[in-house]
Amino acid sequence: MSFHPLHTDIPLPEKMNNPFFYEPHPLCLLAAKEIQAHIPQLQLNEGKMFGTLIVKRGEELGYLAAYSGQIEAIDEKHISEENYFVPAVFDYLNPKGYFKINEHRISLINKEITKLSTSYQQLKLRQEYQNLEEKSKALIVEKQTAMKIAKAKRDKTRQTRILTEEEQLTMTRESQYLKAEVHRAKLQYKEKLQLLRQEIEKNDQKIALLKLSRKQQSDQLQQWLFSQFNILNKEGKTKNLLDIFQDTAAKIPPAGSGECCEPKLLQYAFANHYEPICMAMFWWGPSPKTEIRHHLHYYPACNGKCKPILLWMLQGLNIEDNLLNLQKKQELEEIYSDHDLIVVYKPAGMLSVPGKNIRESVLSILKERYPKATGPMIVHRLDMATSGLLVVTKNLEAYINLQKQFAEHTIKKRYVALLEHIPDQSIGIVDLPLLPDIMDRPRQKVDKKNGKKAITKYQVIAQNRVWLYPLTGRTHQLRMHCAHEEGLNNPILGDNLYGKPADRLYLHAEYLEFTHPSTGKRIHFEYKAPF
C-alpha cells in the first residue's frame, strides 16, 4: 500500500501549496523524514529527486512517496513488497512489454551501426584511402615544385642572354613535359582513389540507412510512449502527454515528461480518490555536474516537463498563488539623471523589462516618465529578485556608447550577497561556462563543452557577506557560480532556484562605474544594500 498514515496534530494548510513556489509545509517535512529512512533500500548510485504528497483518504490523513523517473534492476526486496513508493504513471520497463521489445530492436540497429563503422575491413579501406591520397598529394606537389623550379630557371636564362631558336624550342618542350607530368601525377592515383571511395561510400550508405531507420523507429516509439501516459486531473478527466503539450511552444513533450515526482503523486491520488493537501520535493545524494542540486534541499517543479502537465492536473484544486507572479506596487527611485541617461535603484521584485504576465517594469515606468526618450533605453538588466543599480539611456547614441562599454568589459560592477553559510575561502575566481536549461527555464546549467564563458571574482567581507564581481554578464551567473559545487558550493540566501527560498534573494547590485557617453569622464554610483 502506497498510502502511509500520518498521526500528528499539525494543522492542515488552508490551500494546497503552489508546486512552482513554496515553503515546505510542516506536514511535508514530517513525511519527508520517513521517506528518507526508506531511500537507502533503493541502492542508488546517483542523486535523485524525491517527493511527498500529503493526502486525505476519507477522514484519514496520510502521505504518498515518489521518486523521479523509473529505477530498473534494483533490489526491491522490501520496497516492492509494501509498495512504499507510488507506481509510475506508465510502467514501460516490463522486459516483455512493447517499449522494451522495440527498444531492443533499436539497440540492435545501434550495434550494427557500430559494427559497420568500426569493422576491420572498413578501417582498412579508410586507412588505405588516406595513405593513397597522401601519396597522390605528395607526388603532385613534387611535380608542381619541379615545374616551378624549371620555370624559374628558364626565366633567369631568358633574362641573362638572347636564346637561339633551338634553345627556345627546348624550353617550350620542357615546359610542356613538366605540365604533362603534373597531369599524369593527378591521374596516377585517381582511379584507385575512386574505387576505394566507392567501397567506403557503400558502407557509409548502409550506415546512413540504418541511422534513418533508427531515427524513425525511435521517433515512433517515443510518440507511442507519450500516448500511453494518460494523465488524470481532479475532475477525473484524462489527457495523454501528446494532447497536453499540443498547446505549448514546443508542441512535443520533452523526454522524461510524466516521470517527475509531482505527476506520479497526483496521478496516484486522483486514481484512488484521495484529496491532495500539500506537496514537496527534495533532492537526495550528490548533485549532477551540470545542474544545481543540494542534498536534502527542497525544489519547485520544473517548467519544461512539469508545468504543462501540472496545469492540467491541478485544475479545480484550491492552490496558493505563485508569489513570483504577484507584484506589489513599488517605487522606482532615480539616483541620477541628465540629458543622456538615468541611473535608478531597482527594488527586488521589479522586472527590468515587461514579462509575459507582468507589465510593470523599469522600462515601462521610465517610458511613462520620459516619453521623448529614444532608443531601446535598457542597456543591461537585473533579475527580478535582485535589487540594485541600473543605468538606462534616453537616446540611441548614449545606448550604443554604453552597449559598447559593456561589450568591451570597461564598465565596473560590484554586487553584495549573503550566502547560506560562511565560505571556505575568503577570495577567489569562479570560471564555469553557462548555458540555459531549455527543459527548465529560466534555470541555467554548467556546460563545459557548449556553454558561454562566465567568470566571477568574489571576496568575503564579513562572515557570509561577500562582494561579487562579474567579469562577464551571463544570466544567473552570480547565482550559479555561488551555488554550483565547482564554484563556491554555497547558494545565495533566498535563492528559490538554486538554493532555499527566503523573504527575498539576498543579492544587490551596489556599485556601478562607467564612462559618460557625452563628457567622456568616468562616473560611479553606489547604493548600499537594504540588508
Coordinates of C-alpha atoms in Angstrom, one line a residue:
M1 CA 0.0 0.0 0.0
S2 CA 1.4 3.4 -1.0
F3 CA -0.8 5.3 1.4
H4 CA 1.1 5.9 4.7
P5 CA -0.9 7.2 7.7
L6 CA 0.3 10.3 9.5
H7 CA -0.5 10.7 13.2
T8 CA 0.1 14.3 14.1
D9 CA -1.6 17.4 15.5
I10 CA 0.0 19.7 12.8
P11 CA -2.9 21.7 11.4
L12 CA -3.7 21.4 7.7
P13 CA -2.9 24.3 5.3
E14 CA -5.9 26.4 4.1
K15 CA -4.8 25.9 0.5
M16 CA -2.6 23.4 -1.4
N17 CA 0.8 24.9 -2.0
N18 CA 1.8 26.0 -5.4
P19 CA 4.3 23.5 -6.6
F20 CA 6.3 26.2 -8.5
F21 CA 6.9 28.4 -5.5
Y22 CA 6.5 27.1 -1.9
E23 CA 8.0 26.7 1.5
P24 CA 7.7 23.0 2.6
H25 CA 4.7 22.6 4.9
P26 CA 5.5 21.0 8.3
L27 CA 3.4 18.0 7.3
C28 CA 5.6 17.6 4.2
L29 CA 8.7 17.8 6.4
L30 CA 7.4 15.2 8.7
A31 CA 6.6 12.8 5.8
A32 CA 10.0 13.5 4.2
K33 CA 11.8 12.3 7.3
E34 CA 10.0 9.0 7.0
I35 CA 10.7 8.8 3.3
Q36 CA 14.4 9.5 3.8
A37 CA 14.6 6.4 6.1
H38 CA 13.5 4.2 3.2
I39 CA 15.7 5.7 0.5
P40 CA 18.8 3.6 1.3
Q41 CA 16.9 0.5 0.3
L42 CA 16.9 1.8 -3.3
Q43 CA 20.6 1.4 -3.5
L44 CA 21.1 4.5 -5.7
N45 CA 24.4 5.2 -7.4
E46 CA 23.4 8.8 -8.3
G47 CA 21.4 11.7 -6.9
K48 CA 17.7 11.7 -7.4
M49 CA 14.6 13.8 -6.7
F50 CA 12.1 12.5 -4.2
G51 CA 8.7 13.9 -3.3
T52 CA 5.8 13.6 -0.9
L53 CA 2.1 14.5 -1.3
I54 CA 0.0 14.8 1.9
V55 CA -3.4 13.4 1.2
K56 CA -6.7 12.6 3.0
R57 CA -8.3 9.2 2.4
G58 CA -11.7 9.9 3.7
E59 CA -11.0 11.4 7.1
E60 CA -7.6 9.7 7.5
L61 CA -4.5 11.8 6.9
G62 CA -1.5 10.3 5.3
Y63 CA 1.2 10.7 2.7
L64 CA 2.4 9.3 -0.6
A65 CA 6.0 9.0 -1.6
A66 CA 7.6 9.1 -5.1
Y67 CA 11.0 9.3 -6.8
S68 CA 11.6 10.9 -10.2
G69 CA 12.0 8.6 -13.2
Q70 CA 11.9 4.9 -13.1
I71 CA 14.5 2.6 -11.5
E72 CA 15.4 -0.5 -13.3
A73 CA 17.1 -3.6 -11.9
I74 CA 17.1 -2.5 -8.2
D75 CA 16.8 -4.8 -5.3
E76 CA 13.2 -4.1 -4.3
K77 CA 13.0 -6.8 -1.7
H78 CA 11.4 -4.5 0.8
I79 CA 10.2 -1.7 -1.4
S80 CA 8.1 -3.8 -3.8
E81 CA 6.5 -5.9 -1.1
E82 CA 5.0 -3.0 0.7
N83 CA 4.7 -0.7 -2.4
Y84 CA 6.2 2.1 -0.4
F85 CA 6.6 4.4 -3.4
V86 CA 3.7 5.2 -5.8
P87 CA 4.0 3.4 -9.2
A88 CA 4.9 5.2 -12.4
V89 CA 2.1 6.8 -14.4
F90 CA 3.0 4.3 -17.0
D91 CA 5.5 1.5 -16.4
Y92 CA 7.4 0.9 -19.7
L93 CA 10.2 -1.2 -18.1
N94 CA 8.5 -4.6 -18.4
P95 CA 11.0 -6.7 -20.3
K96 CA 8.3 -8.3 -22.4
G97 CA 6.4 -5.1 -23.0
Y98 CA 6.1 -3.2 -26.2
F99 CA 8.6 -0.5 -25.2
K100 CA 11.4 -2.8 -24.1
I101 CA 11.0 -5.1 -27.2
N102 CA 11.2 -2.1 -29.6
E103 CA 14.0 -0.5 -27.6
H104 CA 15.9 -3.8 -28.0
R105 CA 15.4 -3.6 -31.8
I106 CA 16.8 -0.1 -31.8
S107 CA 19.7 -1.3 -29.7
L108 CA 20.4 -4.0 -32.4
I109 CA 20.5 -1.2 -35.0
N110 CA 23.0 0.7 -32.9
K111 CA 25.2 -2.4 -32.6
E112 CA 25.0 -2.9 -36.4
I113 CA 26.0 0.8 -37.0
T114 CA 28.9 0.4 -34.6
K115 CA 29.9 -2.9 -36.3
L116 CA 29.9 -1.3 -39.7
S117 CA 31.7 1.8 -38.5
T118 CA 34.5 0.0 -36.7
S119 CA 34.9 -3.2 -38.8
Y120 CA 38.4 -4.1 -39.7
Q121 CA 37.6 -4.1 -43.4
Q122 CA 36.1 -0.6 -43.2
L123 CA 39.0 0.8 -41.1
K124 CA 41.5 -0.8 -43.5
L125 CA 39.8 0.8 -46.5
R126 CA 39.8 4.2 -44.9
Q127 CA 43.5 3.9 -44.0
E128 CA 44.4 2.7 -47.5
Y129 CA 42.4 5.6 -49.0
Q130 CA 44.1 8.1 -46.6
N131 CA 47.6 6.7 -47.4
L132 CA 47.0 6.7 -51.2
E133 CA 45.5 10.2 -51.0
E134 CA 48.6 11.4 -49.2
K135 CA 50.9 9.8 -51.8
S136 CA 48.9 11.4 -54.6
K137 CA 49.1 14.8 -53.0
A138 CA 52.9 14.4 -52.3
L139 CA 53.5 13.3 -55.9
I140 CA 51.5 16.2 -57.3
V141 CA 53.4 18.7 -55.1
E142 CA 56.7 17.1 -56.1
K143 CA 55.9 17.5 -59.9
Q144 CA 54.5 21.1 -59.4
T145 CA 57.6 22.1 -57.4
A146 CA 59.8 20.7 -60.2
M147 CA 57.8 22.6 -62.8
K148 CA 58.1 25.9 -60.8
I149 CA 61.9 25.4 -60.3
A150 CA 62.4 24.7 -64.0
K151 CA 60.3 27.7 -65.0
A152 CA 62.3 30.0 -62.7
K153 CA 65.5 28.6 -64.2
R154 CA 64.2 29.3 -67.8
D155 CA 63.1 32.8 -66.8
K156 CA 66.5 33.6 -65.4
T157 CA 68.2 32.2 -68.6
R158 CA 66.0 34.4 -70.8
Q159 CA 67.0 37.5 -68.7
T160 CA 70.7 36.9 -69.0
R161 CA 71.1 36.3 -72.7
I162 CA 69.3 36.0 -76.1
L163 CA 68.3 32.4 -76.8
T164 CA 68.7 30.6 -80.0
E165 CA 65.7 29.2 -81.8
E166 CA 66.7 25.7 -80.7
E167 CA 67.1 26.7 -77.1
Q168 CA 63.6 28.3 -77.1
L169 CA 62.1 25.1 -78.6
T170 CA 63.9 23.0 -76.0
M171 CA 62.5 25.2 -73.2
T172 CA 59.0 25.0 -74.6
R173 CA 59.2 21.2 -74.8
E174 CA 60.5 21.1 -71.2
S175 CA 57.6 23.3 -70.0
Q176 CA 55.0 21.1 -71.8
Y177 CA 56.6 17.9 -70.5
L178 CA 56.6 19.1 -66.9
K179 CA 52.9 20.3 -67.2
A180 CA 52.1 16.8 -68.5
E181 CA 54.0 15.3 -65.6
V182 CA 51.7 17.2 -63.2
H183 CA 48.7 16.0 -65.1
R184 CA 49.9 12.4 -65.1
A185 CA 50.6 12.6 -61.4
K186 CA 47.0 13.7 -60.8
L187 CA 45.7 10.8 -62.9
Q188 CA 48.1 8.1 -61.5
Y189 CA 46.1 7.5 -58.3
K190 CA 42.8 9.0 -59.4
E191 CA 41.2 5.6 -60.5
K192 CA 42.4 3.8 -57.4
L193 CA 41.1 6.5 -55.1
Q194 CA 37.7 6.5 -56.8
L195 CA 37.4 2.7 -56.4
L196 CA 38.3 2.9 -52.7
R197 CA 35.9 5.8 -52.3
Q198 CA 33.1 3.8 -53.8
E199 CA 33.7 0.9 -51.4
I200 CA 33.8 3.3 -48.5
E201 CA 30.6 5.1 -49.7
K202 CA 28.7 1.8 -50.0
N203 CA 29.4 1.2 -46.3
D204 CA 28.5 4.8 -45.4
Q205 CA 25.2 4.4 -47.3
K206 CA 24.4 1.3 -45.3
I207 CA 25.2 3.2 -42.1
A208 CA 23.1 6.2 -43.2
L209 CA 20.1 4.0 -44.0
L210 CA 20.5 2.3 -40.6
K211 CA 20.6 5.7 -38.8
L212 CA 17.5 6.8 -40.7
S213 CA 15.7 3.6 -39.6
R214 CA 16.9 4.1 -36.1
K215 CA 15.6 7.7 -36.0
Q216 CA 12.2 6.7 -37.5
Q217 CA 11.8 3.8 -35.0
S218 CA 13.0 6.0 -32.1
D219 CA 10.5 8.8 -33.0
Q220 CA 7.7 6.3 -33.4
L221 CA 8.5 4.6 -30.1
Q222 CA 8.7 8.0 -28.3
Q223 CA 5.3 9.0 -29.8
W224 CA 3.8 5.7 -28.7
L225 CA 5.3 6.2 -25.2
F226 CA 3.8 9.7 -24.8
S227 CA 0.4 8.4 -25.9
Q228 CA 0.5 5.8 -23.1
F229 CA 0.9 8.4 -20.4
N230 CA -2.8 9.1 -19.7
I231 CA -2.8 11.9 -17.1
L232 CA -5.7 12.3 -14.7
N233 CA -6.9 15.6 -13.2
K234 CA -9.0 16.2 -10.1
E235 CA -12.2 16.1 -12.2
G236 CA -11.4 12.6 -13.3
K237 CA -10.7 13.6 -16.9
T238 CA -7.8 12.2 -18.8
K239 CA -5.3 13.6 -21.4
N240 CA -2.2 11.9 -22.8
L241 CA 1.1 13.8 -23.0
L242 CA 0.8 14.5 -26.7
D243 CA -2.5 16.3 -26.1
I244 CA -1.2 18.2 -23.0
F245 CA 1.8 19.5 -24.8
Q246 CA 0.0 20.3 -28.0
D247 CA -0.6 23.9 -26.9
T248 CA 3.0 24.6 -25.8
A249 CA 5.6 26.3 -27.9
A250 CA 7.5 23.0 -28.4
K251 CA 4.3 21.0 -29.3
I252 CA 6.2 17.8 -28.4
P253 CA 6.7 16.6 -24.8
P254 CA 10.4 16.6 -23.7
A255 CA 11.9 13.2 -22.9
G256 CA 11.1 12.1 -19.4
S257 CA 7.8 14.0 -19.3
G258 CA 5.3 12.5 -16.8
E259 CA 8.1 10.8 -14.8
C260 CA 8.8 13.6 -12.2
C261 CA 7.5 13.2 -8.7
E262 CA 4.6 15.6 -8.9
P263 CA 2.7 13.9 -11.7
K264 CA 3.3 10.5 -10.2
L265 CA 2.0 11.6 -6.8
L266 CA -1.1 13.4 -8.1
Q267 CA -1.9 10.6 -10.6
Y268 CA -2.0 8.0 -7.8
A269 CA -4.0 10.4 -5.5
F270 CA -6.6 11.0 -8.2
A271 CA -6.8 7.4 -9.3
N272 CA -7.6 6.4 -5.7
H273 CA -9.8 9.4 -4.9
Y274 CA -7.5 10.9 -2.3
E275 CA -7.7 14.6 -1.5
P276 CA -4.4 16.4 -2.1
I277 CA -3.4 18.7 0.8
C278 CA 0.2 19.8 0.1
M279 CA 3.4 18.5 -1.6
A280 CA 7.1 19.0 -1.5
M281 CA 10.1 17.7 -3.5
F282 CA 13.7 17.2 -2.1
W283 CA 17.0 16.1 -3.6
W284 CA 18.9 13.1 -2.2
G285 CA 22.5 12.4 -3.0
P286 CA 25.3 14.1 -5.0
S287 CA 24.5 16.9 -7.4
P288 CA 24.6 16.4 -11.2
K289 CA 27.7 18.0 -12.7
T290 CA 25.6 20.5 -14.8
E291 CA 22.7 21.4 -12.5
I292 CA 22.4 22.8 -9.0
R293 CA 21.0 20.3 -6.6
H294 CA 21.9 20.1 -2.9
H295 CA 21.3 17.1 -0.7
L296 CA 18.0 17.4 1.3
H297 CA 17.2 20.8 -0.3
Y298 CA 13.6 21.3 -1.5
Y299 CA 12.9 22.3 -5.0
P300 CA 10.0 23.6 -7.1
A301 CA 8.5 21.8 -10.0
C302 CA 10.4 22.2 -13.3
N303 CA 8.9 24.4 -16.1
G304 CA 9.8 22.4 -19.1
K305 CA 8.5 18.9 -18.3
C306 CA 6.1 19.5 -15.4
K307 CA 4.4 22.8 -15.9
P308 CA 2.1 21.9 -18.8
I309 CA 1.2 18.6 -17.0
L310 CA 0.5 20.2 -13.6
L311 CA -1.6 23.0 -15.1
W312 CA -3.8 20.2 -16.4
M313 CA -3.7 18.0 -13.2
L314 CA -4.3 20.8 -10.8
Q315 CA -7.4 22.2 -12.5
G316 CA -10.2 22.6 -9.9
L317 CA -7.9 22.5 -6.8
N318 CA -7.7 25.4 -4.4
I319 CA -4.0 26.4 -5.0
E320 CA -1.9 29.1 -3.4
D321 CA -0.8 31.9 -5.7
N322 CA 2.7 31.8 -7.1
L323 CA 4.3 34.8 -5.4
L324 CA 6.7 35.2 -8.3
N325 CA 3.8 36.2 -10.4
L326 CA 2.4 38.6 -7.9
Q327 CA 3.8 42.1 -8.0
K328 CA 3.4 44.7 -5.3
K329 CA 3.3 48.3 -6.4
Q330 CA 6.8 49.6 -6.0
E331 CA 8.6 52.9 -6.4
L332 CA 11.5 53.2 -8.9
E333 CA 14.0 55.6 -7.3
E334 CA 16.1 57.8 -9.6
I335 CA 19.7 58.3 -8.4
Y336 CA 20.9 60.4 -11.2
S337 CA 19.5 61.9 -14.5
D338 CA 20.9 64.1 -17.3
H339 CA 20.3 64.6 -21.0
D340 CA 21.7 61.2 -21.9
L341 CA 21.0 58.7 -19.1
I342 CA 19.3 57.8 -15.9
V343 CA 20.7 55.7 -13.0
V344 CA 17.9 54.1 -11.0
Y345 CA 17.6 51.9 -8.0
K346 CA 15.5 48.8 -8.9
P347 CA 13.9 47.2 -5.9
A348 CA 13.8 43.4 -5.5
G349 CA 10.6 42.1 -7.1
M350 CA 10.5 44.5 -10.0
L351 CA 11.3 43.4 -13.6
S352 CA 13.8 45.2 -15.7
V353 CA 11.6 44.8 -18.8
P354 CA 7.9 43.7 -19.0
G355 CA 7.3 40.0 -18.7
K356 CA 4.6 37.7 -20.0
N357 CA 2.3 38.2 -17.0
I358 CA 3.7 41.3 -15.5
R359 CA 3.7 44.6 -17.4
E360 CA 5.2 47.0 -14.8
S361 CA 8.9 47.2 -15.1
V362 CA 11.8 49.6 -15.0
L363 CA 11.4 50.1 -18.8
S364 CA 7.6 50.7 -18.7
I365 CA 7.9 53.1 -15.8
L366 CA 10.7 55.2 -17.4
K367 CA 8.9 55.3 -20.7
E368 CA 6.0 56.9 -19.0
R369 CA 8.3 59.4 -17.2
Y370 CA 10.3 60.2 -20.3
P371 CA 8.0 59.9 -23.3
K372 CA 10.6 61.7 -25.5
A373 CA 13.3 59.2 -24.8
T374 CA 14.5 57.3 -27.9
G375 CA 16.3 54.0 -28.5
P376 CA 15.9 50.7 -26.5
M377 CA 16.8 52.5 -23.2
I378 CA 17.6 49.3 -21.3
V379 CA 21.3 48.7 -21.6
H380 CA 21.6 45.9 -19.1
R381 CA 19.3 44.0 -16.7
L382 CA 19.0 42.7 -13.2
D383 CA 17.0 39.6 -12.3
M384 CA 13.5 40.3 -10.9
A385 CA 14.6 39.1 -7.5
T386 CA 17.8 41.2 -7.5
S387 CA 17.9 44.8 -6.2
G388 CA 20.4 47.5 -7.2
L389 CA 21.6 50.0 -9.7
L390 CA 20.7 50.1 -13.4
V391 CA 21.8 52.6 -16.0
V392 CA 19.2 53.5 -18.6
T393 CA 19.7 55.7 -21.7
K394 CA 17.5 58.5 -23.1
N395 CA 18.8 58.4 -26.6
L396 CA 20.2 56.0 -29.2
E397 CA 23.7 57.5 -29.2
A398 CA 24.1 57.0 -25.4
Y399 CA 22.7 53.5 -25.7
I400 CA 25.2 52.5 -28.4
N401 CA 28.0 54.0 -26.4
L402 CA 27.2 52.2 -23.2
Q403 CA 26.5 48.9 -25.1
K404 CA 30.0 49.1 -26.5
Q405 CA 31.4 49.7 -23.0
F406 CA 29.6 46.6 -21.7
A407 CA 30.8 44.6 -24.7
E408 CA 34.4 45.7 -24.0
H409 CA 34.0 45.0 -20.3
T410 CA 35.1 48.5 -19.3
I411 CA 32.1 49.0 -17.0
K412 CA 32.8 48.1 -13.4
K413 CA 30.1 46.4 -11.4
R414 CA 30.1 45.1 -7.8
Y415 CA 27.3 43.1 -6.1
V416 CA 26.9 42.3 -2.5
A417 CA 25.3 39.0 -1.4
L418 CA 24.6 37.0 1.7
L419 CA 25.4 33.3 1.3
E420 CA 23.8 30.4 3.1
H421 CA 26.9 29.7 5.1
I422 CA 30.4 31.1 5.6
P423 CA 32.6 30.5 2.5
D424 CA 35.7 28.2 2.8
Q425 CA 37.9 30.7 1.0
S426 CA 38.0 34.5 1.5
I427 CA 38.8 35.4 -2.1
G428 CA 38.9 33.6 -5.4
I429 CA 37.6 33.3 -9.0
V430 CA 34.9 31.1 -10.4
D431 CA 35.2 30.1 -14.1
L432 CA 32.3 28.0 -15.1
P433 CA 30.7 28.3 -18.6
L434 CA 26.9 28.5 -18.6
L435 CA 24.0 27.6 -20.8
P436 CA 20.2 27.9 -20.5
D437 CA 18.5 24.8 -19.2
I438 CA 15.9 24.5 -22.1
M439 CA 13.9 21.9 -20.1
D440 CA 13.6 24.2 -17.1
R441 CA 13.8 27.8 -18.0
P442 CA 14.9 30.2 -16.5
R443 CA 17.3 27.9 -14.8
Q444 CA 20.9 27.8 -16.2
K445 CA 23.3 24.9 -16.2
V446 CA 27.1 24.4 -16.4
D447 CA 28.2 23.1 -19.8
K448 CA 31.9 23.0 -20.3
K449 CA 31.6 22.0 -23.9
N450 CA 28.9 24.3 -25.3
G451 CA 28.4 26.9 -22.5
K452 CA 29.3 30.5 -22.8
K453 CA 32.3 31.8 -20.9
A454 CA 31.3 33.1 -17.4
I455 CA 33.8 34.4 -14.8
T456 CA 33.2 35.8 -11.4
K457 CA 35.6 37.2 -8.8
Y458 CA 34.5 37.1 -5.2
Q459 CA 35.7 38.4 -1.8
V460 CA 34.4 37.7 1.6
I461 CA 33.9 40.9 3.6
A462 CA 32.2 39.6 6.8
Q463 CA 31.2 36.0 7.7
N464 CA 28.7 35.0 4.9
R465 CA 28.7 38.5 3.3
V466 CA 30.6 38.7 0.0
W467 CA 31.4 41.0 -2.8
L468 CA 30.8 39.6 -6.2
Y469 CA 32.4 41.0 -9.4
P470 CA 31.0 39.6 -12.6
L471 CA 33.7 39.8 -15.3
T472 CA 31.1 38.5 -17.8
G473 CA 27.4 39.0 -17.9
R474 CA 25.6 35.7 -18.2
T475 CA 22.0 35.1 -17.0
H476 CA 22.0 34.0 -13.3
Q477 CA 25.8 34.0 -13.4
L478 CA 26.4 35.1 -9.8
R479 CA 23.6 32.8 -8.5
M480 CA 25.0 29.8 -10.4
H481 CA 28.7 30.4 -9.5
C482 CA 27.8 30.7 -5.9
A483 CA 25.6 27.6 -5.8
H484 CA 27.4 25.2 -8.0
E485 CA 29.6 22.6 -6.4
E486 CA 32.6 23.6 -8.6
G487 CA 32.0 27.2 -7.7
L488 CA 31.5 28.4 -4.1
N489 CA 29.1 25.5 -3.4
N490 CA 27.3 28.0 -1.3
P491 CA 23.9 29.3 -2.6
I492 CA 22.9 32.9 -2.2
L493 CA 20.4 33.2 0.7
G494 CA 16.8 33.2 -0.6
D495 CA 17.6 31.8 -4.0
N496 CA 14.5 29.8 -4.8
L497 CA 16.0 28.4 -8.0
Y498 CA 19.4 27.2 -6.8
G499 CA 19.2 27.3 -3.0
K500 CA 16.5 27.7 -0.4
P501 CA 13.6 30.3 -0.6
A502 CA 13.5 33.2 1.9
D503 CA 11.8 36.5 2.2
R504 CA 13.9 37.8 -0.7
L505 CA 17.0 37.0 -2.8
Y506 CA 19.9 38.5 -0.8
L507 CA 21.7 39.8 -3.9
H508 CA 22.2 43.5 -4.6
A509 CA 24.0 45.5 -7.3
E510 CA 25.6 48.2 -5.1
Y511 CA 28.3 49.7 -7.3
L512 CA 28.3 50.9 -11.0
E513 CA 31.1 52.7 -12.8
F514 CA 31.3 53.7 -16.5
T515 CA 32.4 56.4 -18.9
H516 CA 29.8 59.1 -19.5
P517 CA 28.8 58.8 -23.2
S518 CA 28.9 62.6 -23.8
T519 CA 31.6 64.0 -21.4
G520 CA 34.0 61.1 -21.6
K521 CA 34.5 61.3 -17.9
R522 CA 34.4 58.3 -15.6
I523 CA 31.5 58.4 -13.2
H524 CA 30.4 56.0 -10.5
F525 CA 27.4 55.4 -8.3
E526 CA 26.9 53.4 -5.1
Y527 CA 23.7 52.3 -3.3
K528 CA 24.0 50.3 -0.2
A529 CA 22.1 47.1 0.1
P530 CA 18.9 47.1 2.1
F531 CA 20.1 44.1 4.1

